[in-house]
Coordinates of C-alpha atoms in Angstrom, one line a residue:
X1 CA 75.6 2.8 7.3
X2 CA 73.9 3.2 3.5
X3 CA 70.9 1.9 4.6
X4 CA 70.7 4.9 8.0
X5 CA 71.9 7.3 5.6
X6 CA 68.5 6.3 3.3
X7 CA 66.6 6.6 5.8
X8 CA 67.9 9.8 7.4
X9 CA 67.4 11.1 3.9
X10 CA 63.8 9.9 4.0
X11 CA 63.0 11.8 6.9
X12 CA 64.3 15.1 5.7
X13 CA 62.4 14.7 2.5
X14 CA 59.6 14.1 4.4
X15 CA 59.4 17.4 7.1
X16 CA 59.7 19.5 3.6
X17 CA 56.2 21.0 2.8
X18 CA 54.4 20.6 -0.4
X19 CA 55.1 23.9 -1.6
X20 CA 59.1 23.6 -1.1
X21 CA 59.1 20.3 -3.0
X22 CA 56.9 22.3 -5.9
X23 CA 59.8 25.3 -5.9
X24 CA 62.4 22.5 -5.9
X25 CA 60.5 21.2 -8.9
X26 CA 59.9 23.9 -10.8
X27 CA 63.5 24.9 -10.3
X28 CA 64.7 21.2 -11.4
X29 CA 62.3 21.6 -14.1
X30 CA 63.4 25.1 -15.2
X31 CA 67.1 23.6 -15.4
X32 CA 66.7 20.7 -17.6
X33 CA 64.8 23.0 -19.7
X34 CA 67.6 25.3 -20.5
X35 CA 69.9 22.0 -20.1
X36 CA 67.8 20.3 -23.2
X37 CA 67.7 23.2 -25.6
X38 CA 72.0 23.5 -24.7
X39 CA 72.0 20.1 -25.8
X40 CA 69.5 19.9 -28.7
X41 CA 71.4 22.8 -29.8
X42 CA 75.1 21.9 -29.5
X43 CA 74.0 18.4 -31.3
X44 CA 72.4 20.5 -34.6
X45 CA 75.2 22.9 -34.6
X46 CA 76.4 24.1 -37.7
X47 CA 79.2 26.4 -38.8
X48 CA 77.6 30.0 -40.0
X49 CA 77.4 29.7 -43.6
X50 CA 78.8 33.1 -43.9
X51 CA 82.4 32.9 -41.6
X52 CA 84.3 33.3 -45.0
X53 CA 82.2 36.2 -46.3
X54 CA 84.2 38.8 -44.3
X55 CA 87.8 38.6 -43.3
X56 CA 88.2 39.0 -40.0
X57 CA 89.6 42.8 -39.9
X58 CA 86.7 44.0 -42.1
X59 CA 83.5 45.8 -41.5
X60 CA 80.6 44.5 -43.0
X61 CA 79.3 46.4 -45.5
X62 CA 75.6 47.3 -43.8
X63 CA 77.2 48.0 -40.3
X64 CA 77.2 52.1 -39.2
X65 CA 80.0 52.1 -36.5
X66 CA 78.8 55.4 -35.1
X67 CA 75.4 53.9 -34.9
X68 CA 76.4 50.9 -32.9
X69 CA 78.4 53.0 -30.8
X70 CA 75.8 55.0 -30.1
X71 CA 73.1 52.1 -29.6
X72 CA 75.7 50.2 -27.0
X73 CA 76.1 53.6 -25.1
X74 CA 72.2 54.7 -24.9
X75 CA 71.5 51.1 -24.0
X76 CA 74.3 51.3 -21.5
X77 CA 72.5 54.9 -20.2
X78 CA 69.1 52.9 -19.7
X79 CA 70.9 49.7 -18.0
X80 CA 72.2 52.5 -15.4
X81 CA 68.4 53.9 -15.1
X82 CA 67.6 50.1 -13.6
X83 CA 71.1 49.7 -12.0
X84 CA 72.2 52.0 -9.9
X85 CA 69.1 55.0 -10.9
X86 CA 66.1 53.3 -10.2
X87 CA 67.1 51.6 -7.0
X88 CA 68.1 54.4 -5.4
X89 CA 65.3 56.4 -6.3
X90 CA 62.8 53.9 -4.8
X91 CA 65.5 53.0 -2.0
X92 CA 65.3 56.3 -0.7
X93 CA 61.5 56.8 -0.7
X94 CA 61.1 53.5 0.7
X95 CA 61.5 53.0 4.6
X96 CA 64.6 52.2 6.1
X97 CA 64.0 48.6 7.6
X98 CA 63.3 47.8 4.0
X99 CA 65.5 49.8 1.5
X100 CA 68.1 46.3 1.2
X101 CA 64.5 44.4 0.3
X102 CA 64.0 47.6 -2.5
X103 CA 67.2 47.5 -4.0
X104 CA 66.8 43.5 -4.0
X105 CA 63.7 43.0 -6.3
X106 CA 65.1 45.9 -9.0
X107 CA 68.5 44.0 -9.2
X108 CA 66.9 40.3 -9.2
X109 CA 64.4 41.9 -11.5
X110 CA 67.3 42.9 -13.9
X111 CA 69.2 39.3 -13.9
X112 CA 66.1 37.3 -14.1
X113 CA 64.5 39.1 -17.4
X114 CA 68.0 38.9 -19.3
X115 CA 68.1 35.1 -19.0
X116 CA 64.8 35.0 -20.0
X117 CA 65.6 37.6 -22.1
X118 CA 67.9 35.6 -24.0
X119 CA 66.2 32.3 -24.1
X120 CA 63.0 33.4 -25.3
X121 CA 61.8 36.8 -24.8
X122 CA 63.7 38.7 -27.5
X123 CA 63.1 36.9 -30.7
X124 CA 59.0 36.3 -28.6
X125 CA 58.7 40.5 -29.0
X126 CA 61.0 41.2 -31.9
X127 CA 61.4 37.8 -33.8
X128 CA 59.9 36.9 -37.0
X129 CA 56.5 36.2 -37.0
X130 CA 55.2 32.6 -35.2
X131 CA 51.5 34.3 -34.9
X132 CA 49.8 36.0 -37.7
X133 CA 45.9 37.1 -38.3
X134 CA 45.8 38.1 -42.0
X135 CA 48.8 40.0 -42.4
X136 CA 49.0 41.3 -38.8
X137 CA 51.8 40.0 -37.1
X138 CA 50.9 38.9 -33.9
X139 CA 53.4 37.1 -31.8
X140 CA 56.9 36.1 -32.5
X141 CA 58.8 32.7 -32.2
X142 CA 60.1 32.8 -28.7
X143 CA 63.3 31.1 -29.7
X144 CA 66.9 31.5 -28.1
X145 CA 69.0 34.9 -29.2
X146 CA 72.3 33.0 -28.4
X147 CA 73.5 31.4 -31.5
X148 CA 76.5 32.6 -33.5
X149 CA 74.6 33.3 -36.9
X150 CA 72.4 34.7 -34.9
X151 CA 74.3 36.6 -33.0
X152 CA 76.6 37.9 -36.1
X153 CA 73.6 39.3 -38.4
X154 CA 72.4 42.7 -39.2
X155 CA 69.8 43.4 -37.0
X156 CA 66.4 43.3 -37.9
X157 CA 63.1 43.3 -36.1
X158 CA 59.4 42.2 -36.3
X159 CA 56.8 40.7 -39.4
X160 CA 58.3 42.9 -41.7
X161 CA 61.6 42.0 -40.5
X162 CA 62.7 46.0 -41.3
X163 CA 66.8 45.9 -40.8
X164 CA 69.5 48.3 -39.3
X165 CA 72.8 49.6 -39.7
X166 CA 73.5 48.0 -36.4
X167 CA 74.9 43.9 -35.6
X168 CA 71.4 41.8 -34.0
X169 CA 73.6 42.0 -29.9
X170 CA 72.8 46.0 -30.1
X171 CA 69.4 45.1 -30.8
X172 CA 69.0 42.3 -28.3
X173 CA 71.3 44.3 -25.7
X174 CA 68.9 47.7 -26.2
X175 CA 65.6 46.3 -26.3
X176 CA 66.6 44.6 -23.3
X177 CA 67.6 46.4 -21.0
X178 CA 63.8 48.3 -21.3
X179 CA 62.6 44.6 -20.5
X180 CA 64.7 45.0 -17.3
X181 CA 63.3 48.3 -15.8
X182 CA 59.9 47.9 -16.4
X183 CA 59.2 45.2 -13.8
X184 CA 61.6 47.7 -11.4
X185 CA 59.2 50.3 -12.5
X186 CA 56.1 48.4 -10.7
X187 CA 57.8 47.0 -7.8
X188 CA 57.6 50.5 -6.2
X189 CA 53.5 49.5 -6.1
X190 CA 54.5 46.7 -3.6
X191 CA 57.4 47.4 -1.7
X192 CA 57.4 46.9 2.0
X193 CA 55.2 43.6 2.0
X194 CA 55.4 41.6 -1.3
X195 CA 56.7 38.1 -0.8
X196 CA 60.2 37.9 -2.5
X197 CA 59.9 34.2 -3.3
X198 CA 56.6 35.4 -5.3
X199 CA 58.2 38.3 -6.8
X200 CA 60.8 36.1 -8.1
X201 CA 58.5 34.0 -9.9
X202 CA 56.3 36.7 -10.9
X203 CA 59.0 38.7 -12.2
X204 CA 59.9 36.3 -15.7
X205 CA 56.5 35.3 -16.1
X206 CA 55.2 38.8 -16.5
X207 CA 58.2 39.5 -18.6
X208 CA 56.9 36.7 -20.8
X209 CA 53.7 36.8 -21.0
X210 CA 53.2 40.5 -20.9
X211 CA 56.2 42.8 -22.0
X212 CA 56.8 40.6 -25.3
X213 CA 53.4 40.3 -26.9
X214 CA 53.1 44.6 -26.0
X215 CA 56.7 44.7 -27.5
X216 CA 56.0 42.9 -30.6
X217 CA 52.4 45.3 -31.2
X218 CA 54.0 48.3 -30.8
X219 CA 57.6 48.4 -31.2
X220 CA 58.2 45.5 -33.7
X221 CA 55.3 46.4 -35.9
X222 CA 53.0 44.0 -34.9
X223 CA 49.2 44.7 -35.6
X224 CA 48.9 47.7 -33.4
X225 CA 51.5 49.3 -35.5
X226 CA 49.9 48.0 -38.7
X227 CA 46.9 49.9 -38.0
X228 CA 49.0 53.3 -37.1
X229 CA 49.5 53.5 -33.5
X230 CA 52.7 54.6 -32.6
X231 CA 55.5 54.3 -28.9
X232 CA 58.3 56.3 -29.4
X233 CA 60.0 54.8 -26.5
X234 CA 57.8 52.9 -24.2
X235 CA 55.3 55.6 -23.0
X236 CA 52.5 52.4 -23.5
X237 CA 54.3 49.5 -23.7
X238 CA 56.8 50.4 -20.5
X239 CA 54.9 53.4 -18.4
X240 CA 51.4 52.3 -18.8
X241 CA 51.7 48.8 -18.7
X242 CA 54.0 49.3 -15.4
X243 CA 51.0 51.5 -13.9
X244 CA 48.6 49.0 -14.7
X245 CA 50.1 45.9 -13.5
X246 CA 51.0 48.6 -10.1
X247 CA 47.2 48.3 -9.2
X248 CA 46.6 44.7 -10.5
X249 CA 49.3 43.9 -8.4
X250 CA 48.7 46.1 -5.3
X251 CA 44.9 44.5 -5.5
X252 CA 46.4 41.0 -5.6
X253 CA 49.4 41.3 -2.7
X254 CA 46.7 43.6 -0.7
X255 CA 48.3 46.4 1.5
X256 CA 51.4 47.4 3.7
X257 CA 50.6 46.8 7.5
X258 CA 48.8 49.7 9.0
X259 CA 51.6 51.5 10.4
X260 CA 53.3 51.5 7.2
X261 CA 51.2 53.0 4.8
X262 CA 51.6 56.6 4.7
X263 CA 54.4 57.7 3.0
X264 CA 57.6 59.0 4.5
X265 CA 61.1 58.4 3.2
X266 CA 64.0 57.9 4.9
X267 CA 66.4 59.2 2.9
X268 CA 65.6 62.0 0.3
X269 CA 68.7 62.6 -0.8
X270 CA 69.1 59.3 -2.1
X271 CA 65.7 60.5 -4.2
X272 CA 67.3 63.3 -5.6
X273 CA 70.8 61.0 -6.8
X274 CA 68.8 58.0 -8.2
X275 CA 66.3 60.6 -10.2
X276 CA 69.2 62.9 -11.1
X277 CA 70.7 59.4 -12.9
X278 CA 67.2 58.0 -14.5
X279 CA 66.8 61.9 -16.1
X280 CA 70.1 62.0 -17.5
X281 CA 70.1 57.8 -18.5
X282 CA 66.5 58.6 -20.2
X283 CA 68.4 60.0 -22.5
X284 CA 69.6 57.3 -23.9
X285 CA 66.2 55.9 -23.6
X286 CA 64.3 58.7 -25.8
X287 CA 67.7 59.6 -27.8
X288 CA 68.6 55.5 -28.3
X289 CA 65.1 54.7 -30.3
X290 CA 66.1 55.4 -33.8
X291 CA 68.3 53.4 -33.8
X292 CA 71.3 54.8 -35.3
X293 CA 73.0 58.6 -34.7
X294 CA 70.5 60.2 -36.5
X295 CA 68.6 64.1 -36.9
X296 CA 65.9 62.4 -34.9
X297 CA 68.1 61.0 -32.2
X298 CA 69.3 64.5 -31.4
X299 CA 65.8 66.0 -31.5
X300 CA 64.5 63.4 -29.2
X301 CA 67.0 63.9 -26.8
X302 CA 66.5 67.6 -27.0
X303 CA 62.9 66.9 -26.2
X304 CA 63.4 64.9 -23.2
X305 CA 65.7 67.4 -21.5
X306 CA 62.8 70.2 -22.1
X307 CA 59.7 68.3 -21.3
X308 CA 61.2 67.2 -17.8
X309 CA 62.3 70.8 -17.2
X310 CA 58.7 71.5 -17.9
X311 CA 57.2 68.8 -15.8
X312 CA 58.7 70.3 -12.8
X313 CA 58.0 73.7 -13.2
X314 CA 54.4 73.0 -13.4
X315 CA 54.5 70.6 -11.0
X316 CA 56.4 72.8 -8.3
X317 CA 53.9 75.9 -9.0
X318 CA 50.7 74.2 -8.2
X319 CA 52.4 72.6 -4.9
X320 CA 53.2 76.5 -4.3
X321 CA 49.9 77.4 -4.9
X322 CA 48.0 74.2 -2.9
X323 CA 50.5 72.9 -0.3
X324 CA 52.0 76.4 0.2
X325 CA 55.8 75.3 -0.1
X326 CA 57.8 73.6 -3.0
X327 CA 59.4 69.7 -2.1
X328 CA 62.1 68.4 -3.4
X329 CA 60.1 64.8 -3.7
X330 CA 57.6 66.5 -5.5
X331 CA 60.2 67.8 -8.1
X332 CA 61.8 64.6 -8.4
X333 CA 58.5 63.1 -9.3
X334 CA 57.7 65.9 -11.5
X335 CA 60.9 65.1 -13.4
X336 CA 59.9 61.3 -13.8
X337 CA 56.5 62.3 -14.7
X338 CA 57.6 65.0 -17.4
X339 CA 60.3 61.9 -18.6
X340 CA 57.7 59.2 -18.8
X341 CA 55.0 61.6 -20.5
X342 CA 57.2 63.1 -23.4
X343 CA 58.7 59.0 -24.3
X344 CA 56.2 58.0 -26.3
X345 CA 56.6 61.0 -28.5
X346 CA 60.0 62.5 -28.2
X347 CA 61.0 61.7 -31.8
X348 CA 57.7 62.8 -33.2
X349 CA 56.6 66.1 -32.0
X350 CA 58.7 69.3 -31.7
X351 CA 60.1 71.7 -29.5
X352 CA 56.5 73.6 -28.9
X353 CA 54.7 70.0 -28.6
X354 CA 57.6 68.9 -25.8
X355 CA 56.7 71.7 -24.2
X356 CA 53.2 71.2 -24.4
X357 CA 54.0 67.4 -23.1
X358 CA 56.1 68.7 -20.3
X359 CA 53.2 70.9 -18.8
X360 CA 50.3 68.6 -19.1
X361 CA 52.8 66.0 -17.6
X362 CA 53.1 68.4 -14.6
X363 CA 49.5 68.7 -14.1
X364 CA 47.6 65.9 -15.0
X365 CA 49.8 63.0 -13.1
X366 CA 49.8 66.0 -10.0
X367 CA 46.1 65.9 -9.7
X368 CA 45.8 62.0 -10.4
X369 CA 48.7 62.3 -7.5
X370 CA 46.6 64.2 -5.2
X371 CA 42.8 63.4 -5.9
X372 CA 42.1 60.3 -7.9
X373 CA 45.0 57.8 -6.0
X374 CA 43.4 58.0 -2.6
X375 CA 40.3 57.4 -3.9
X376 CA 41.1 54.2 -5.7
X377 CA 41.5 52.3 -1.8
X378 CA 44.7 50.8 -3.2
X379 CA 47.8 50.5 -2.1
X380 CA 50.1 51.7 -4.6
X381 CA 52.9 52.3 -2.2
X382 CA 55.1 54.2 -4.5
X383 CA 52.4 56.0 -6.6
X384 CA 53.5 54.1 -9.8
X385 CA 49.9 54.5 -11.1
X386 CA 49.9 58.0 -11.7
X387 CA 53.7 58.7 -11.9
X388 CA 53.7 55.9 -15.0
X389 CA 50.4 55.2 -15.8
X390 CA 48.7 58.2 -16.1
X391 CA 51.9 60.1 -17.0
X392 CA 52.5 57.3 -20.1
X393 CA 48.5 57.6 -20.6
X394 CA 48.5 61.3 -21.7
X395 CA 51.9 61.7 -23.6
X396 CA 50.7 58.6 -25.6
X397 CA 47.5 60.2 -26.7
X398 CA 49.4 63.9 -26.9
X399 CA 51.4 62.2 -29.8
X400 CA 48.3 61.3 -31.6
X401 CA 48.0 64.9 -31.4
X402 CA 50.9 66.7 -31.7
X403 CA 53.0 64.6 -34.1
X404 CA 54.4 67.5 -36.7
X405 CA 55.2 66.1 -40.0
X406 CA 58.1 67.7 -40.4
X407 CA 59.8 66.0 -37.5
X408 CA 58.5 62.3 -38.1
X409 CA 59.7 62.5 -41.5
X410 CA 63.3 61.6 -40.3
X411 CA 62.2 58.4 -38.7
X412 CA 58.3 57.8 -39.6
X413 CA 57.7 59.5 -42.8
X414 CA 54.0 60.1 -42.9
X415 CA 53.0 60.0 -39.3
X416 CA 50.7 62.8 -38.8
X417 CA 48.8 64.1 -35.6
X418 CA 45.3 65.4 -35.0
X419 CA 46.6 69.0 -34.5
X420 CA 48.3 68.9 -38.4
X421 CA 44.7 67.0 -39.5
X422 CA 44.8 63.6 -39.1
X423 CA 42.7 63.2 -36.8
X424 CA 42.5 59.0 -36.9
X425 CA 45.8 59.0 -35.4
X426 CA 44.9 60.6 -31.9
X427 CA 41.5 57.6 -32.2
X428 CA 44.1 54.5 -33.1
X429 CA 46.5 56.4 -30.2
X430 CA 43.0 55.8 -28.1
X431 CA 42.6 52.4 -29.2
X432 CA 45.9 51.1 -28.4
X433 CA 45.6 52.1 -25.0
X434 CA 42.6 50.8 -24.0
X435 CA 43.8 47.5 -25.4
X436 CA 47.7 48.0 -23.1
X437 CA 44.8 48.2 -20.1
X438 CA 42.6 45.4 -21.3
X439 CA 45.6 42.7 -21.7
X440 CA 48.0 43.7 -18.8
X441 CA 45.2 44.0 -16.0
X442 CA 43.7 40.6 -16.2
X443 CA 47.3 38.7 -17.1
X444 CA 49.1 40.4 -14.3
X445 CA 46.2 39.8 -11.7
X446 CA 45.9 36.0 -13.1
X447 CA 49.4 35.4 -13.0
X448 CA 49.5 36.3 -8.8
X449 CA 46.7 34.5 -8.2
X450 CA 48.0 31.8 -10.1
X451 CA 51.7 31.8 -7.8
X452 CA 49.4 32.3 -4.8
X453 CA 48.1 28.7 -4.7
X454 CA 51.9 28.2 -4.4
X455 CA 53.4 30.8 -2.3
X456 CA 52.0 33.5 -0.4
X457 CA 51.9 37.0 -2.2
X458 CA 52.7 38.8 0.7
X459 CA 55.5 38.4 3.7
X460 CA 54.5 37.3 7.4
X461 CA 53.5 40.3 9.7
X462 CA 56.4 39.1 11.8
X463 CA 58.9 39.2 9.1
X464 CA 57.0 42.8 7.8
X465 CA 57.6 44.6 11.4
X466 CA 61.5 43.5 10.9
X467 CA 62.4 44.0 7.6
X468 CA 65.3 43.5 5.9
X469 CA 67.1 41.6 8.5
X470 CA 63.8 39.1 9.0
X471 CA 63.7 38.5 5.0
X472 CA 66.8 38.4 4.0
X473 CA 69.4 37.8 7.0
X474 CA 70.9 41.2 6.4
X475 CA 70.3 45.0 6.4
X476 CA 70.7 48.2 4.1
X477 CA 71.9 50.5 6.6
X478 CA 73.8 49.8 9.3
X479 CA 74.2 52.5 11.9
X480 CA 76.2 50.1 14.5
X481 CA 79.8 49.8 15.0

């Protein structure tokens, strides 16, 4: 009986195909990984130096309660964006037969990117410095973010290691959950035909290889911020690098079927819920970057409110004026467009400069909507490029402009824009976006190329005219019994 049961064994190993047994692998692999650094570390553990230093119903002495209770709810705010905001918003647009296969790559998206997260990503964008040119920091150490000491410290972030009045898990919880929405942010390129075996590899990688090293030049003041460029929120780092790796990855996957490629959603007013919850959640994303409960805070909420009232004023006039009737989609895109535009300088500019943001968001992504997207021959199913690209694109280099000195001096003393005479900060704002476009492009496309000698990029035209229930056993909406 052993020796049937070997060999019935045998035979099943052998009708696999050579690219199950590589995912069975890699997935083997990927476990003793994480199994080996559990181990390494539980063998070298030792007790945090510091246990004694506080008793336990104390406050440490750096810690600003109001801060951290600020960061855990704006972080909290942005995590909503992802979960329920985003996938609803994109649910809606997308069609019904696939709006189960939507909501499924923004949640898998969200789990995936906190373990990796966790295990290496964090300290990788944020850490101390691993990779250094001269004294530009430029790569972190992409060590875990789970050990106690770790875990119990003041936070503090990047070369210069620049510390908070918040514990290190507010940190690692916040910058995360920004990690987490910008792969959700792109999917909306590919929905409808993107293989979810490749999107589940994809997904980590490019959280890896991508988000971190942008995070750590940026946010963490890695070399781009050495030299003086500046990201509020993510307006480069999340929005244009999401729009980039839209067309890299719309190029790679190739297009919907035929059939499917105009765009008609099945359900607008899901739209209108998940955007009404990623306009209020942004602002914990805008209000949450100070880190603390600070003047800025409060001015860069304030700024996010106006410029994506703005947005869609602007944007809902010219449909008036060139389409002859307003549309709700078109406001709901406005509203993300004035959002992503007025992140990367919403605790830089003021009120005037917001408003500025908000219309040129209104306008510029609208024409890049309605003139340049249809004549790029991708398909960018969603319009991620010009909601998030283009939109990130011009409030980045509008901060380079309009930063006002007497708003950056509560959390960037010194930054100064073009319109206030510093004119090198709107060239550096330049710079640092033509080198976002110059690293994400190639990566992004390389990386699915890469998982295509593995897996397809792109679901069977069988399981495409089906949908949910072909590629995942189950459907969104069920209009039966």
């Amino acid at each position: 009986m052993a020796s049937s049961g070997r060999v019935s064994l045998h035979s099943r190993l052998a009708v696999l195909s050579s690219r199950r047994r590589l995912v069975l692998l890699v997935s083997v692999a990927f476990l003793v990984v994480v199994w080996s650094i559990l181990a390494v570390r539980a063998a070298t553990y030792q007790p945090p130096s510091n246990l004694d230093k506080y008793p336990a119903s104390s406050i440490p002495p750096w810690l600003d309660t109001g801060s951290n209770a600020w960061m855990l709810t704006a972080a909290t705010l942005v995590g909503l964006m992802s979960l329920p905001g985003l996938a609803i918003f994109y649910g809606g647009l997308a069609k019904k037969r696939f709006i189960l296969n939507t909501l499924f790559m923004i949640f898998y998206a969200y789990a995936s990117v906190l373990l990796v997260w966790l295990l290496f990503g964090y300290n990788f964008g944020f850490g101390k410095p691993g990779v250094k040119i001269g004294d530009y920091g430029i790569l972190g150490i992409p060590t875990p973010a789970l050990d106690a000491s770790f875990l119990g410290s003041q936070a503090a972030i990047g070369p210069a290691q620049v510390s908070y009045n918040i514990p290190m898990p507010s940190m690692v919880f916040f910058q995360f959950v920004f990690a987490a929405i910008t792969p959700g942010l792109f999917a909306g390129a590919v929905i409808e035909r993107i293989s979810f075996k490749a999107w589940m590899i994809f997904v980590p990688l490019w959280s890896l290889l991508v988000y971190s090293p942008l995070a750590y030049w940026l946010f963490a003041g890695g070399w781009l911020n050495q030299l003086g460029a500046v990201d509020f929120s993510g307006g480069y780092v999340i929005h244009l690098s999401a729009g980039i790796t839209a067309l890299a990855a719309a190029l790679a996957v190739g297009p919907r079927l035929a059939s499917d490629r105009r765009i008609k959603p099945h359900n607008v007013t899901l739209v209108f819920i998940g955007a009404g919850i990623l306009w209020l959640g942004w602002n914990g994303f805008n209000g949450g970057d100070p880190y603390g409960a600070t003047i800025d805070a409060a001015i860069a909420v304030l700024n996010t409110e106006l410029a994506g009232a703005t947005s869609v004023i602007a944007w809902m006039l010219l449909d008036m004026k060139f389409k002859h009737k307003p549309t709700l989609i078109g406001a709901t895109t406005a509203a993300v467009t004035g959002l992503v535009a007025i992140t990367p300088a919403a605790g830089y500019v003021n009120g005037w400069g917001a408003l500025i943001i908000g219309i040129a968001a209104g306008t510029i992504p609208w024409a890049a909507t309605e003139k340049l997207a249809p004549r790029l021959k991708l398909d960018d199913a969603l319009g991620v490029f010009p909601a998030h690209g283009v939109a990130g694109l011009t409030g980045g280099l509008l901060a380079g402009i309009l930063a006002d000195p007497a708003v950056t001096q509560f959390v960037y003393p010194g930054l100064t824009g073009a319109l206030y005479g510093n004119l090198y900060e709107l060239g550096i704002q330049a710079l640092a976006a033509l080198v976002v476009v110059a690293y994400v492009f190639p990566v992004s496309y390389a990386l699915l190329k890469v998982i295509s000698r593995f897996t397809p990029l792109k679901e069977s035209e069988e399981k495409l005219k089906v949908g949910d229930a072909a590629i995942h056993g189950e459907i969104g909406i069920d209009l039966g019994d």
